[in-house]
XYZ file of C-alpha atoms in Angstrom:
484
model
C 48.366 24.540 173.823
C 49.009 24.141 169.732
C 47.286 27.496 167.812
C 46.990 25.196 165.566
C 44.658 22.594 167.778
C 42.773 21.451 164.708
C 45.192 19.477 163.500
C 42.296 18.352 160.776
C 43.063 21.253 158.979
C 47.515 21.645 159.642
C 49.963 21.210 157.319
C 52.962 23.064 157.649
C 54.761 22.322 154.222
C 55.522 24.782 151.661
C 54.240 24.424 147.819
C 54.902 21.406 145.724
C 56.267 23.432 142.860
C 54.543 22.727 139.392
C 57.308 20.323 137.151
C 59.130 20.449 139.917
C 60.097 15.998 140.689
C 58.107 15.375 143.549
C 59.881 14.110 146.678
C 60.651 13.791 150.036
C 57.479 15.733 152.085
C 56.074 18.673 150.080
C 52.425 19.170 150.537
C 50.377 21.796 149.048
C 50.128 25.007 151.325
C 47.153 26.282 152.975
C 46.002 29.788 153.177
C 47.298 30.429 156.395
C 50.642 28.504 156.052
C 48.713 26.024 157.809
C 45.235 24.580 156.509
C 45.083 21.686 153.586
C 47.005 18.892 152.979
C 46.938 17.655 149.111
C 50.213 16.324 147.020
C 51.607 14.408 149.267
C 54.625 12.340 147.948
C 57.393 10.293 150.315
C 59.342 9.138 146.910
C 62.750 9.255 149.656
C 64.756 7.884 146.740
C 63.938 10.548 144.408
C 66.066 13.284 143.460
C 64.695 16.811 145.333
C 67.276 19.592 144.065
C 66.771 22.221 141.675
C 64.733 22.913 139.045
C 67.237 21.985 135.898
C 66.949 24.594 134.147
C 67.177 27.146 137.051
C 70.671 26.115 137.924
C 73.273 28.765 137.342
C 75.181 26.967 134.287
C 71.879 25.980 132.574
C 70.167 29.315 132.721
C 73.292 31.705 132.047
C 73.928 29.534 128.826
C 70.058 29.306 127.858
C 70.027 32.760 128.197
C 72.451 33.634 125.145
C 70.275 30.484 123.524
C 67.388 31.956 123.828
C 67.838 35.270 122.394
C 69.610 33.943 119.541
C 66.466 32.215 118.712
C 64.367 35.190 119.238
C 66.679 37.128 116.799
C 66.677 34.068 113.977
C 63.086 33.330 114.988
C 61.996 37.459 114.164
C 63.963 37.646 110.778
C 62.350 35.067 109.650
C 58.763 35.970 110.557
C 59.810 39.087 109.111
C 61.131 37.527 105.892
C 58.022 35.097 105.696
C 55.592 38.229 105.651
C 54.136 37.671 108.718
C 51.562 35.215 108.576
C 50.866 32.031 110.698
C 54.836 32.015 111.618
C 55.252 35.295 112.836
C 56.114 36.257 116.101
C 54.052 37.524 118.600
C 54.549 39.744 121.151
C 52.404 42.170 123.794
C 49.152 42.182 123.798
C 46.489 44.659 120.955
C 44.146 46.819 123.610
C 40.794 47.819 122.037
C 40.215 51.001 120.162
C 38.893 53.917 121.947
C 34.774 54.297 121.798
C 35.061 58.338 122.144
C 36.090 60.648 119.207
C 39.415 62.358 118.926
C 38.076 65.109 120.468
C 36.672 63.764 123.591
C 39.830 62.067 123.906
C 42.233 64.387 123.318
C 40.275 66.447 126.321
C 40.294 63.518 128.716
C 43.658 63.250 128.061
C 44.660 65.806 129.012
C 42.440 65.965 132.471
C 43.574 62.647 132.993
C 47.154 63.419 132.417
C 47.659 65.569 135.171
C 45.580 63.522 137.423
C 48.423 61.216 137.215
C 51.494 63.336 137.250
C 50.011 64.516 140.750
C 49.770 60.807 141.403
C 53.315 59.788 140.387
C 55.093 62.564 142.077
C 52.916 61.864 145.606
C 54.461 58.611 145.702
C 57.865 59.474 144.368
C 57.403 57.056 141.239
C 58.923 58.461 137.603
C 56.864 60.291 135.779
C 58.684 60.266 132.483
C 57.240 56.901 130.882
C 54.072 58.237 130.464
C 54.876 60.887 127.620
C 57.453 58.375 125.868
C 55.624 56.949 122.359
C 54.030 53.579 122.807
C 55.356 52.672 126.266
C 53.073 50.798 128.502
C 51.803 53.893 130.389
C 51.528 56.016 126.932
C 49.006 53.205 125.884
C 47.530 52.917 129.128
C 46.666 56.442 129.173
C 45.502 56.701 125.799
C 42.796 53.533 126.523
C 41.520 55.272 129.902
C 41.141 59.043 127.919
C 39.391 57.273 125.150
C 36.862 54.964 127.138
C 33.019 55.971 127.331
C 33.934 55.013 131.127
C 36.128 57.560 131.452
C 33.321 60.235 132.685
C 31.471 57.625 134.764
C 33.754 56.799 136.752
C 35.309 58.480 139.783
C 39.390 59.351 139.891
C 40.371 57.121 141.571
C 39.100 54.696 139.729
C 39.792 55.864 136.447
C 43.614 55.714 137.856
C 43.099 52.241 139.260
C 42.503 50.942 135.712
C 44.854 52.661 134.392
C 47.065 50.704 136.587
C 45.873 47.384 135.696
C 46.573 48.314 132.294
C 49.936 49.140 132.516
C 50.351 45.440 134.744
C 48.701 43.703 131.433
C 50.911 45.293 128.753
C 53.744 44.506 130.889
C 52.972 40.804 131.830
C 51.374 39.759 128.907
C 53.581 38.136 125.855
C 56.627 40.139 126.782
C 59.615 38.342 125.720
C 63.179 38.852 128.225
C 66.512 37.569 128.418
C 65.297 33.768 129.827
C 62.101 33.687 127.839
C 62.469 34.725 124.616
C 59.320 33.231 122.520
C 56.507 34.450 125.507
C 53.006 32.946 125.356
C 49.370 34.855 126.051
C 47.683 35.102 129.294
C 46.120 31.672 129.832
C 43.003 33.256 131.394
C 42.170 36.706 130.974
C 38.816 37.001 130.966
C 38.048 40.729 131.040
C 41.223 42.367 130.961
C 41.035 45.596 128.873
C 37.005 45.439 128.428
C 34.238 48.115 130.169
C 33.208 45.650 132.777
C 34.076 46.711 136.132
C 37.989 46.323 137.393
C 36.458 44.087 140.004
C 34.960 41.111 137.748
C 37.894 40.898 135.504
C 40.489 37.991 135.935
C 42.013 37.702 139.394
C 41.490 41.072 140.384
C 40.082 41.038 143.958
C 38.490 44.057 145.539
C 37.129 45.310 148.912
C 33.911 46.423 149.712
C 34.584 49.690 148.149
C 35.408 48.537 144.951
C 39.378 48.822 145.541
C 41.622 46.770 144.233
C 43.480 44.644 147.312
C 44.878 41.726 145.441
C 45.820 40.191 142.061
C 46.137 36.042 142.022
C 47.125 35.394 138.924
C 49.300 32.224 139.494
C 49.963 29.660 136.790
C 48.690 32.359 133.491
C 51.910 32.241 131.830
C 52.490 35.465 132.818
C 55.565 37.482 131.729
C 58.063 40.405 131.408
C 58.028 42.211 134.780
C 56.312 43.586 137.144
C 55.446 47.273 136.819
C 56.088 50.353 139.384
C 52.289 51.051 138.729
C 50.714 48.441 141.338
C 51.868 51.328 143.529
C 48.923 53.067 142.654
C 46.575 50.783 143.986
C 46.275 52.581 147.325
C 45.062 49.349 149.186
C 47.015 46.865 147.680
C 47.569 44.064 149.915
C 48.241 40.393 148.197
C 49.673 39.427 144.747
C 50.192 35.484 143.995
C 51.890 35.437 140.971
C 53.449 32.226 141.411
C 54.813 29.582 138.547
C 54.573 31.944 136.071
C 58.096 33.714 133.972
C 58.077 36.901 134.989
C 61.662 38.324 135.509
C 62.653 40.731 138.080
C 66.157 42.019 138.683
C 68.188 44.621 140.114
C 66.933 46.846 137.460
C 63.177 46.758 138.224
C 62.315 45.835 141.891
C 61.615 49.887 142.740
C 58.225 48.420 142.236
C 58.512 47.036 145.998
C 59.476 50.681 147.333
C 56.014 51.660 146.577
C 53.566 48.805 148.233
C 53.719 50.143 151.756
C 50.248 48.093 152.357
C 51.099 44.823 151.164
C 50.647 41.984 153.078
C 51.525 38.752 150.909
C 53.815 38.336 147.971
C 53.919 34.750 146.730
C 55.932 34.611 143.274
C 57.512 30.992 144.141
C 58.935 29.452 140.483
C 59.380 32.938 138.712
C 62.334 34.202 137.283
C 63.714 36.772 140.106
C 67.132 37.884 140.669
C 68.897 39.163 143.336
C 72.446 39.502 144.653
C 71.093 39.684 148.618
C 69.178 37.325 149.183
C 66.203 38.555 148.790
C 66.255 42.439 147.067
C 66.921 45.326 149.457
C 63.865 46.868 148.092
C 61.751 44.409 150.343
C 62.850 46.578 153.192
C 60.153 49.312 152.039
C 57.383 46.501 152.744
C 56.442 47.463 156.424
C 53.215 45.464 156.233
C 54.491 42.263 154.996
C 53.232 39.068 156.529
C 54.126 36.557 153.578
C 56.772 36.223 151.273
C 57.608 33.460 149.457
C 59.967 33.593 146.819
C 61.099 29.490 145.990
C 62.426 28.032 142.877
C 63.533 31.321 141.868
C 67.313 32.821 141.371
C 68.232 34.137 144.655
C 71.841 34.599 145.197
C 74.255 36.334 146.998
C 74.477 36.151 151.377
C 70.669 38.357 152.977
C 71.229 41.991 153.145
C 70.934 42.217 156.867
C 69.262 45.450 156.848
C 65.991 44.216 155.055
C 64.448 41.852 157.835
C 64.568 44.911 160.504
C 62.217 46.845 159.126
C 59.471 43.857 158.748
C 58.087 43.740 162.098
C 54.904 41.662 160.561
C 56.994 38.584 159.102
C 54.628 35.710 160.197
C 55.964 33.112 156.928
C 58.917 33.178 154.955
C 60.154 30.999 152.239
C 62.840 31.183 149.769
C 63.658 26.982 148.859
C 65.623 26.385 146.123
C 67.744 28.915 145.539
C 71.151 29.774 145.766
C 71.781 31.680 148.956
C 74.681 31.222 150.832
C 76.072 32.581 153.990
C 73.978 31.999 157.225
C 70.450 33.523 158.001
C 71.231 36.820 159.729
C 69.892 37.568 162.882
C 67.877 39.860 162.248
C 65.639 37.927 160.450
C 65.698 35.432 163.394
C 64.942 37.668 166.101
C 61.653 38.516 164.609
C 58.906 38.062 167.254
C 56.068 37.084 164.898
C 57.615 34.592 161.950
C 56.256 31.367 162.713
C 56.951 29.612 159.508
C 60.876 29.470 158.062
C 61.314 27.663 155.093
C 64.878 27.653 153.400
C 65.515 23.933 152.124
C 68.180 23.604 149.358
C 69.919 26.740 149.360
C 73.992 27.035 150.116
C 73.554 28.243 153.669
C 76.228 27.206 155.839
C 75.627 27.808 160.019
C 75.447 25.177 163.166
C 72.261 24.602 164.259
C 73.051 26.230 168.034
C 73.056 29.635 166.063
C 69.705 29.252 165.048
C 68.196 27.569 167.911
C 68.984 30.648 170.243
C 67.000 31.546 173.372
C 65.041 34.339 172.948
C 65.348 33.843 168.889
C 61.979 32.794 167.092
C 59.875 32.889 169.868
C 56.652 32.221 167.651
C 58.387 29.439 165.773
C 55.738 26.904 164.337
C 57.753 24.880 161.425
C 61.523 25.192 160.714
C 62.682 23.300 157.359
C 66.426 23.873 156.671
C 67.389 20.328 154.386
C 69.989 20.216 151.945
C 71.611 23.178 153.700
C 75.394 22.804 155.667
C 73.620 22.984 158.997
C 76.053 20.992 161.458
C 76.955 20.302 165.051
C 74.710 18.718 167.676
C 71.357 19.707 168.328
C 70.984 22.178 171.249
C 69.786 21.333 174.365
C 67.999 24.865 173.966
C 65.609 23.320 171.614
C 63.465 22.519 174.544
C 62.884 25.972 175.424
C 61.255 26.389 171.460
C 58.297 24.784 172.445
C 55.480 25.904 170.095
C 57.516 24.050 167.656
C 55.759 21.579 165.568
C 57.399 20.505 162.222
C 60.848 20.665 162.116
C 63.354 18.999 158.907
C 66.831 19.072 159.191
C 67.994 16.639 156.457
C 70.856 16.031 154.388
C 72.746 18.576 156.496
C 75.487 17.062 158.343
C 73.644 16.916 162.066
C 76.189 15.034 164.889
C 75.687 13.738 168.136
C 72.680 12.167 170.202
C 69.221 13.765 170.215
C 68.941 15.959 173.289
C 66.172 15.061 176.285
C 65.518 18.578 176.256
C 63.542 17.605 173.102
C 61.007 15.426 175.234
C 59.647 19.766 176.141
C 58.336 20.220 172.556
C 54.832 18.946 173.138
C 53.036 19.687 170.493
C 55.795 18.299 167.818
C 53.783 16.853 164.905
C 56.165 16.294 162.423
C 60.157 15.383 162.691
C 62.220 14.563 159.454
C 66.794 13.964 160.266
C 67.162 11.492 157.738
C 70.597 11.536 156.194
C 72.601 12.968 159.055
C 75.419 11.905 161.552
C 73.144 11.405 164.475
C 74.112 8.931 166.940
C 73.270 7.122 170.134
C 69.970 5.629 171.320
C 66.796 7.580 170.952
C 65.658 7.917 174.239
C 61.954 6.455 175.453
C 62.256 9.141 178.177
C 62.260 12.398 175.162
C 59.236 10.781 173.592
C 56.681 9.846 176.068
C 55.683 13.624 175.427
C 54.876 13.208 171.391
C 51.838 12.133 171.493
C 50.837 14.409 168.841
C 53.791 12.963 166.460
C 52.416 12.157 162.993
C 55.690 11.395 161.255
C 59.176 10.585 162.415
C 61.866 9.802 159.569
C 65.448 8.857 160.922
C 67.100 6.810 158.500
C 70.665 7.613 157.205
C 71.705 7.962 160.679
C 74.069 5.759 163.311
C 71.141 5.701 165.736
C 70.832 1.851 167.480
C 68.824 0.031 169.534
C 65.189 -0.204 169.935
C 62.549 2.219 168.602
C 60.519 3.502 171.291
C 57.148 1.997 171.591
C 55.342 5.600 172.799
C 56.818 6.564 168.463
C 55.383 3.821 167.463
C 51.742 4.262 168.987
C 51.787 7.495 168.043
C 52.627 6.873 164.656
C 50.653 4.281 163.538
C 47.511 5.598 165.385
C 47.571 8.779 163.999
C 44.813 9.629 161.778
C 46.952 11.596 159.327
C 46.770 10.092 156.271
C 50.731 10.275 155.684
C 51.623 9.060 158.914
C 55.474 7.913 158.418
C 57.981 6.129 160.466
C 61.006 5.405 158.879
C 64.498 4.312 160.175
C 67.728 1.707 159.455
C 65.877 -0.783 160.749
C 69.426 -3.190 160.924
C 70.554 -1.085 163.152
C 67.596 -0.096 165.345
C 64.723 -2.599 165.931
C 61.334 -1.296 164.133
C 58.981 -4.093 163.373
C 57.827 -3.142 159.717
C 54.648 -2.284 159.738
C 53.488 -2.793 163.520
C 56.342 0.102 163.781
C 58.163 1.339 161.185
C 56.268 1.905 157.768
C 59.530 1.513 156.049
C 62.459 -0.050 156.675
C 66.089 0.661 154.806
């Protein structure tokens, strides 16, 4: 039996990216990498690739574009006097409400509260005493606030934290987004209400900070080493915003030993390995999703074996090449793999290993050089329920080991090499089957009629049968819902 039963509340797809051209079947996510179903689009014709202006040659060229403009755009501000024209950049944090005196003495209480806090967790010290840097201001804001005695350590150090996140994320121009924009929401960043209330911070019982969704809020610059001293820190969602992350700041990830989920899908992050070697330090992780970003390079091997968690990862559109290692597919608990359009290059009987995935829920691998036949081993995957192999270069007939995976829901191999009959024997089993897409293939004769049932009495309101209907009968509309 399914875990996922309800099948009112499955979906399996990963996020329709914001700007991103809609296309083949990209749903909006659910919480659990399973609940909602919203954004539906099966424009088959449309182009799915890339983001534009994400694509190596676009981005390394905007790059020099865009700082050229920042430099022409700040001399002129400059030469203009300021005013309406000039540009701006960071964010102004209020004044303090205590007198020099007061401040100057919770300074300097407060600065060796967090020098003891730094060190504990190994994190650099040093930006703290540099002149108007992040942490300098950050510092200054917490010693000066009327707050400042009210409130306990920890949660004096907590703000402070969430201070250092907004000067660094807010208007902070970088080498692929050189004119940044405010915070769209930000309601009570920097005031005296509590940490708790103000804009996408979320907080435990206890009043500690254990997430930060602050998705779509044009957020920018980079992500600070500081979120390491949110003790409890368990979820950020920071996705389809411009923040850029590369080699030279991901020690951030060293220090989140607690966290859980880390969703930054259509970001500006760079790495060289896949995914950055500094992921390895997340021992709790249980979500990561990282598409539309700038991904690069063949996975550091090493960094899967130390997430024993793993239960969802996705890294579409990017530009990762190599095969998935096996590390990452011998992990017992990931039940959702999402890698469409990336450069990967592996046969599918590498993947589809016995004893590999064994809590496998929804495999999506399109646009990928994933070739040879399908393994007969596919039967023994049985918890399997969406699975997309498209545009890949798939050969040969479809297995009857297949006819095993009883709960399959969803089945997209359009655009391959697959041959042969499809079998009424392999499908008497889906009766669960909600969508079958097969065009683009050699496949002939008749369409079975258990697919069809299934299909068109489904109550899912995307329920889609499509095939070369020339070359294997499927009565358009009694059948197939589309015919090419």
């Amino acid at each position: 039996m399914s875990k996922f039963q309800d099948e009112v509340a499955y979906s399996d797809e990963p996020n329709l990216q914001t700007n991103e051209t809609p296309g083949f079947h990209d749903v909006t996510l659910g919480v659990d990498g399973g609940g909602g179903r919203t954004n539906y689009t099966d424009k088959h014709a449309e182009n799915n690739t890339k983001k534009w202006y994400k694509k190596p040659v676009i981005w390394g060229s905007a790059a020099l574009c865009l700082v050229l403009i920042g430099v022409v755009g700040t001399v002129v501000a400059l030469a203009g006097g300021g005013g309406s024209s000039t540009l701006k950049v960071g964010v102004q944090l209020p004044g303090p409400d205590l007198n020099d005196a007061a401040t100057a003495t919770n300074r300097e209480i407060f600065s060796s509260v967090l020098m003891t806090r730094y060190n504990a967790k190994g994190m650099d010290w040093s930006p703290v005493s540099e002149p108007e840097s992040f942490q300098a201001r950050a510092l200054e804001f917490i010693s000066g606030s009327v707050l400042f005695s009210e409130l306990s350590e920890s949660q004096n150090v907590e703000r402070y934290a969430a201070i250092v996140f907004y000067l660094s994320t807010f208007r902070q121009p970088h080498l692929l987004n050189a004119v940044a924009e405010a915070w769209t929401r930000s309601d009570g960043w920097s005031s005296n209400q509590n940490l708790c209330s103000w804009e996408g911070v979320q907080c435990d019982a206890n009043d500690k900070v254990v997430s930060l969704i602050l998705s779509d809020n044009k957020l920018s610059g980079t992500v600070p080493v500081e979120l390491g001293l949110f003790d409890d820190f368990a979820k950020l969602d920071f996705s389809s915003n411009v923040i850029y992350m590369d080699n030279t700041n991901h020690m951030v990830w060293n220090h989140l030993p607690n966290l859980q989920e880390l969703v930054m899908d259509d970001n500006y992050v760079l790495s060289e390995t896949g995914i950055p070697s500094e992921f390895g330090s997340l021992t709790s992780i249980e979500k990561i999703s990282l598409s539309f970003n700038l991904l690069q390079g063949t996975f550091d091997t090493a960094v899967f074996s130390s997430m024993p968690t793993l239960i969802h990862f996705e890294a579409e559109s990017n530009y990762i090449r190599g095969a998935l290692p096996e590390s990452l597919l011998q992990m017992p608990n990931l039940t959702y793999l999402y890698v469409r359009r990336n450069s990967l290059a592996m046969p599918l009987t590498e993947i589809l290993v016995p004893g590999y995935l064994p809590s496998l829920f929804a495999l999506w691998l399109d646009g990928n050089d994933i070739t040879g036949d399908i393994p007969a081993e596919i039967g023994q995957f049985t918890a399997l329920a969406s699975l997309s192999v498209t545009e890949a270069g798939l050969t040969g007939p479809l297995p009857a080991e297949m006819g095993l995976l009883t709960d399959l829901q969803r089945l997209w191999l359009y655009n391959n090499d697959l041959t042969g009959p499809i079998s009424a024997e392999i499908s008497q089993s889906w009766t669960k089957l909600e969508v079958f897409e097969v065009y683009g293939n050699q496949f002939v004769g008749i369409m079975p009629s258990t697919i069809c049932t299934a299909v068109q009495t489904s109550e899912y309101a995307f329920a889609t049968l499509t095939a070369d209907c020339q070359e294997i009968q499927c009565e358009l509309d009694t059948c197939c819902t589309r015919c090419y």
